[in-house]
Amino acid sequence: MRSRAMLPVALLGVSAIIAVALAQVPNRSATYVMNQSTIIMPCNNSGFTDPSTTVGWAVIDFDWSNAKALWTKNRPMNDEVLLQQQVEMSTSSSLGQTVWVYRGSMWAYPWYTSVRKTLEDPAYSDWYLKFKPQGPWYSKKCDTNYDPPICTDLYHNQEQSPGFPSGDGNCAAPNCDCGKGVPCGFYIWNHSSTTVVNGQTFLDWFKNDYVFDYQGTSPLVSGMYFDDWFPTTGGFPDPYPNMTEDMGLTPTEQEAIGTSYTANMKVIYAEILSRGMFSWQQMWNGQGEPSQKNGCCTRPLVEQGAECASKLRSLCKSDSPAQTRLMKYAFSPGGCKGDPSNLTSPLQDIANFLLIRGPFALLGHGWLGCSRTYEVPEQLNWDYGTPTELCKETATGVFTRDWTKATVSMDCNTWTPKITLK
């Protein structure tokens, strides 16, 4: 069995060793190298992301909106093709840098080629949710920029969708091309469909032709971001006005689809691990339940104030998820806020990260939108060696951890970090 931990065994009890072995961690060797333990989620919707702007970051997680100004004008649109070009550009420009790519898990985007092909073929219609049979409908069923208009009974809306002459991404004249007879928009998969098409169930296609297509199996891609989810009850993520009314979706139908969604994604997450990959949703950023997935608005796990010491006491324990999971730690302020070009507490964040991190951990940013500049603190390139112990409280509110090449401490009383290289 592959070793999951690099901490000396003497530092961890048997229960902690078992926890590390059973936790959701990548099926690969761990590393404590700081500049191999960073991650950002950039995009440039006006074109490709210049690889020089992501130098200094180990993992680059590209959003689907990257290069939107380019692929929206293609006929038909081919978002994932340009995304793969970005993968190749970035990995060839920065030695050791690896890329994660975007996959919707509830919303279906026709600008992905594999999705478009199923939307063009009526045989696959049961794999998608539909508009209710009788209107009125709040979202448009037709694209009137065509003559005659192209229409579909498959539910879709204009959330973040390209449009002509303008939209969230502007198409070239005379109209947007999301496929033959396919109006552009956000469609929704029916994860509960039992319809078999060309010998494939929905899950077969979703796993093999969509998630793990040529891009998902590329050696240059080491992980994925699975956006949104299908809830069994209540509201939807990134809700669009009146979407439930437009579909005529009943609570019973929603529960069935949501249950199937969870089962299908369990298969996908297991496959991710078996391939030596990982996903954003599998990272731990303070979630209370082991099955709860990580969201895009990640945060720092230790913050200035009254809870600083209590948080560190908890996170410094050998059975803390910071030790047994792949921990995601965000630079302050986190929560999809702040200016990544002007960090507010970089030394505090780096010190706290080094105090609590386990064998698998990433420090960086969550979703901050497109066309941002990311400051790279010099401490991200320092050599700290490996930890010789778990962090401990050496005085009230003061926490210290020894590394082979550094000593790291945080004084929660004054919010003062200290990193001393040996």
PDB file of C-alpha atoms in Angstrom, residues 84-202:
ATOM      1  CA  GLN A  84      -6.727  21.993 -23.511  1.00  0.00           C
ATOM      2  CA  GLN A  85      -4.604  24.459 -25.467  1.00  0.00           C
ATOM      3  CA  GLN A  86      -4.331  26.488 -22.261  1.00  0.00           C
ATOM      4  CA  VAL A  87      -3.293  23.358 -20.353  1.00  0.00           C
ATOM      5  CA  GLU A  88      -0.510  22.729 -22.865  1.00  0.00           C
ATOM      6  CA  MET A  89       0.622  26.358 -22.856  1.00  0.00           C
ATOM      7  CA  SER A  90       0.802  26.545 -19.066  1.00  0.00           C
ATOM      8  CA  THR A  91       2.466  23.209 -18.349  1.00  0.00           C
ATOM      9  CA  SER A  92       5.111  23.733 -21.056  1.00  0.00           C
ATOM     10  CA  SER A  93       5.984  27.170 -19.679  1.00  0.00           C
ATOM     11  CA  SER A  94       6.422  26.312 -15.983  1.00  0.00           C
ATOM     12  CA  LEU A  95       8.406  23.209 -15.048  1.00  0.00           C
ATOM     13  CA  GLY A  96       6.548  21.140 -12.466  1.00  0.00           C
ATOM     14  CA  GLN A  97       3.315  23.096 -12.755  1.00  0.00           C
ATOM     15  CA  THR A  98       0.189  20.981 -13.099  1.00  0.00           C
ATOM     16  CA  VAL A  99      -3.326  21.893 -14.192  1.00  0.00           C
ATOM     17  CA  TRP A 100      -6.843  21.086 -13.019  1.00  0.00           C
ATOM     18  CA  VAL A 101      -9.771  21.648 -15.376  1.00  0.00           C
ATOM     19  CA  TYR A 102     -13.432  22.540 -15.014  1.00  0.00           C
ATOM     20  CA  ARG A 103     -16.377  20.183 -15.350  1.00  0.00           C
ATOM     21  CA  GLY A 104     -19.992  21.076 -14.627  1.00  0.00           C
ATOM     22  CA  SER A 105     -21.773  18.336 -12.714  1.00  0.00           C
ATOM     23  CA  MET A 106     -25.349  19.647 -12.716  1.00  0.00           C
ATOM     24  CA  TRP A 107     -25.382  22.308 -15.425  1.00  0.00           C
ATOM     25  CA  ALA A 108     -24.608  21.043 -18.930  1.00  0.00           C
ATOM     26  CA  TYR A 109     -22.787  23.469 -21.225  1.00  0.00           C
ATOM     27  CA  PRO A 110     -23.325  23.088 -24.994  1.00  0.00           C
ATOM     28  CA  TRP A 111     -19.994  24.825 -25.637  1.00  0.00           C
ATOM     29  CA  TYR A 112     -18.321  21.570 -24.542  1.00  0.00           C
ATOM     30  CA  THR A 113     -18.191  19.379 -27.661  1.00  0.00           C
ATOM     31  CA  SER A 114     -19.245  16.119 -25.988  1.00  0.00           C
ATOM     32  CA  VAL A 115     -22.295  17.833 -24.480  1.00  0.00           C
ATOM     33  CA  ARG A 116     -23.214  19.569 -27.730  1.00  0.00           C
ATOM     34  CA  LYS A 117     -23.283  16.271 -29.618  1.00  0.00           C
ATOM     35  CA  THR A 118     -25.837  14.794 -27.216  1.00  0.00           C
ATOM     36  CA  LEU A 119     -27.986  17.929 -27.379  1.00  0.00           C
ATOM     37  CA  GLU A 120     -28.007  17.760 -31.190  1.00  0.00           C
ATOM     38  CA  ASP A 121     -29.290  14.161 -31.170  1.00  0.00           C
ATOM     39  CA  PRO A 122     -32.919  13.662 -30.015  1.00  0.00           C
ATOM     40  CA  ALA A 123     -32.045  10.124 -28.872  1.00  0.00           C
ATOM     41  CA  TYR A 124     -30.339  11.654 -25.831  1.00  0.00           C
ATOM     42  CA  SER A 125     -33.196  13.946 -24.798  1.00  0.00           C
ATOM     43  CA  ASP A 126     -34.094  11.848 -21.725  1.00  0.00           C
ATOM     44  CA  TRP A 127     -30.669  12.640 -20.295  1.00  0.00           C
ATOM     45  CA  TYR A 128     -31.793  16.256 -19.873  1.00  0.00           C
ATOM     46  CA  LEU A 129     -34.555  17.971 -17.918  1.00  0.00           C
ATOM     47  CA  LYS A 130     -37.294  19.553 -19.991  1.00  0.00           C
ATOM     48  CA  PHE A 131     -39.537  22.571 -19.915  1.00  0.00           C
ATOM     49  CA  LYS A 132     -42.984  21.766 -18.553  1.00  0.00           C
ATOM     50  CA  PRO A 133     -45.430  20.930 -21.381  1.00  0.00           C
ATOM     51  CA  GLN A 134     -47.546  24.061 -21.042  1.00  0.00           C
ATOM     52  CA  GLY A 135     -46.354  27.643 -20.584  1.00  0.00           C
ATOM     53  CA  PRO A 136     -45.939  30.316 -19.639  1.00  0.00           C
ATOM     54  CA  TRP A 137     -42.176  29.867 -19.357  1.00  0.00           C
ATOM     55  CA  TYR A 138     -39.870  32.443 -17.847  1.00  0.00           C
ATOM     56  CA  SER A 139     -36.755  31.380 -19.793  1.00  0.00           C
ATOM     57  CA  LYS A 140     -36.657  31.498 -23.581  1.00  0.00           C
ATOM     58  CA  LYS A 141     -37.091  28.231 -25.452  1.00  0.00           C
ATOM     59  CA  CYS A 142     -35.877  29.718 -28.763  1.00  0.00           C
ATOM     60  CA  ASP A 143     -32.984  31.656 -30.256  1.00  0.00           C
ATOM     61  CA  THR A 144     -34.661  34.240 -32.497  1.00  0.00           C
ATOM     62  CA  ASN A 145     -31.382  35.300 -34.108  1.00  0.00           C
ATOM     63  CA  TYR A 146     -31.962  32.361 -36.484  1.00  0.00           C
ATOM     64  CA  ASP A 147     -34.484  32.436 -39.343  1.00  0.00           C
ATOM     65  CA  PRO A 148     -36.523  30.473 -38.599  1.00  0.00           C
ATOM     66  CA  PRO A 149     -35.787  30.507 -34.842  1.00  0.00           C
ATOM     67  CA  ILE A 150     -34.229  27.376 -33.351  1.00  0.00           C
ATOM     68  CA  CYS A 151     -36.112  26.009 -30.343  1.00  0.00           C
ATOM     69  CA  THR A 152     -35.879  23.107 -27.916  1.00  0.00           C
ATOM     70  CA  ASP A 153     -38.072  21.543 -25.260  1.00  0.00           C
ATOM     71  CA  LEU A 154     -34.954  20.835 -23.173  1.00  0.00           C
ATOM     72  CA  TYR A 155     -34.810  23.269 -20.265  1.00  0.00           C
ATOM     73  CA  HIS A 156     -32.114  25.923 -20.518  1.00  0.00           C
ATOM     74  CA  ASN A 157     -31.604  29.464 -19.309  1.00  0.00           C
ATOM     75  CA  GLN A 158     -29.276  32.355 -20.026  1.00  0.00           C
ATOM     76  CA  GLU A 159     -27.170  32.207 -16.864  1.00  0.00           C
ATOM     77  CA  GLN A 160     -23.636  33.368 -17.818  1.00  0.00           C
ATOM     78  CA  SER A 161     -24.401  32.396 -21.402  1.00  0.00           C
ATOM     79  CA  PRO A 162     -22.904  33.885 -24.573  1.00  0.00           C
ATOM     80  CA  GLY A 163     -25.240  35.943 -26.716  1.00  0.00           C
ATOM     81  CA  PHE A 164     -25.538  37.938 -29.922  1.00  0.00           C
ATOM     82  CA  PRO A 165     -24.995  40.788 -30.298  1.00  0.00           C
ATOM     83  CA  SER A 166     -24.064  40.713 -26.612  1.00  0.00           C
ATOM     84  CA  GLY A 167     -24.247  38.412 -23.639  1.00  0.00           C
ATOM     85  CA  ASP A 168     -21.895  36.920 -21.086  1.00  0.00           C
ATOM     86  CA  GLY A 169     -19.449  36.519 -23.937  1.00  0.00           C
ATOM     87  CA  ASN A 170     -20.256  38.036 -27.327  1.00  0.00           C
ATOM     88  CA  CYS A 171     -20.799  35.819 -30.357  1.00  0.00           C
ATOM     89  CA  ALA A 172     -19.820  36.821 -33.881  1.00  0.00           C
ATOM     90  CA  ALA A 173     -22.501  37.736 -36.436  1.00  0.00           C
ATOM     91  CA  PRO A 174     -25.022  36.569 -37.331  1.00  0.00           C
ATOM     92  CA  ASN A 175     -25.715  34.462 -34.212  1.00  0.00           C
ATOM     93  CA  CYS A 176     -24.287  32.124 -31.595  1.00  0.00           C
ATOM     94  CA  ASP A 177     -23.440  28.570 -32.631  1.00  0.00           C
ATOM     95  CA  CYS A 178     -23.922  26.043 -29.822  1.00  0.00           C
ATOM     96  CA  GLY A 179     -24.774  23.262 -32.252  1.00  0.00           C
ATOM     97  CA  LYS A 180     -27.314  22.340 -34.896  1.00  0.00           C
ATOM     98  CA  GLY A 181     -30.757  23.188 -33.522  1.00  0.00           C
ATOM     99  CA  VAL A 182     -29.291  23.949 -30.062  1.00  0.00           C
ATOM    100  CA  PRO A 183     -30.025  27.365 -28.503  1.00  0.00           C
ATOM    101  CA  CYS A 184     -27.182  28.474 -26.239  1.00  0.00           C
ATOM    102  CA  GLY A 185     -27.740  28.336 -22.504  1.00  0.00           C
ATOM    103  CA  PHE A 186     -27.294  26.369 -19.302  1.00  0.00           C
ATOM    104  CA  TYR A 187     -28.966  22.960 -19.655  1.00  0.00           C
ATOM    105  CA  ILE A 188     -29.482  20.491 -16.771  1.00  0.00           C
ATOM    106  CA  TRP A 189     -28.646  16.792 -16.779  1.00  0.00           C
ATOM    107  CA  ASN A 190     -31.176  14.263 -15.557  1.00  0.00           C
ATOM    108  CA  HIS A 191     -28.884  12.065 -13.461  1.00  0.00           C
ATOM    109  CA  SER A 192     -31.782   9.691 -12.780  1.00  0.00           C
ATOM    110  CA  SER A 193     -32.358   8.806 -16.450  1.00  0.00           C
ATOM    111  CA  THR A 194     -32.390   5.083 -17.199  1.00  0.00           C
ATOM    112  CA  THR A 195     -32.433   5.558 -20.979  1.00  0.00           C
ATOM    113  CA  VAL A 196     -29.652   3.664 -22.776  1.00  0.00           C
ATOM    114  CA  VAL A 197     -28.330   5.280 -25.968  1.00  0.00           C
ATOM    115  CA  ASN A 198     -25.888   3.548 -28.297  1.00  0.00           C
ATOM    116  CA  GLY A 199     -25.165   0.998 -25.590  1.00  0.00           C
ATOM    117  CA  GLN A 200     -24.365   3.632 -22.973  1.00  0.00           C
ATOM    118  CA  THR A 201     -26.181   4.586 -19.794  1.00  0.00           C
ATOM    119  CA  PHE A 202     -26.046   8.216 -18.752  1.00  0.00           C
TER     120      PHE A 202
END
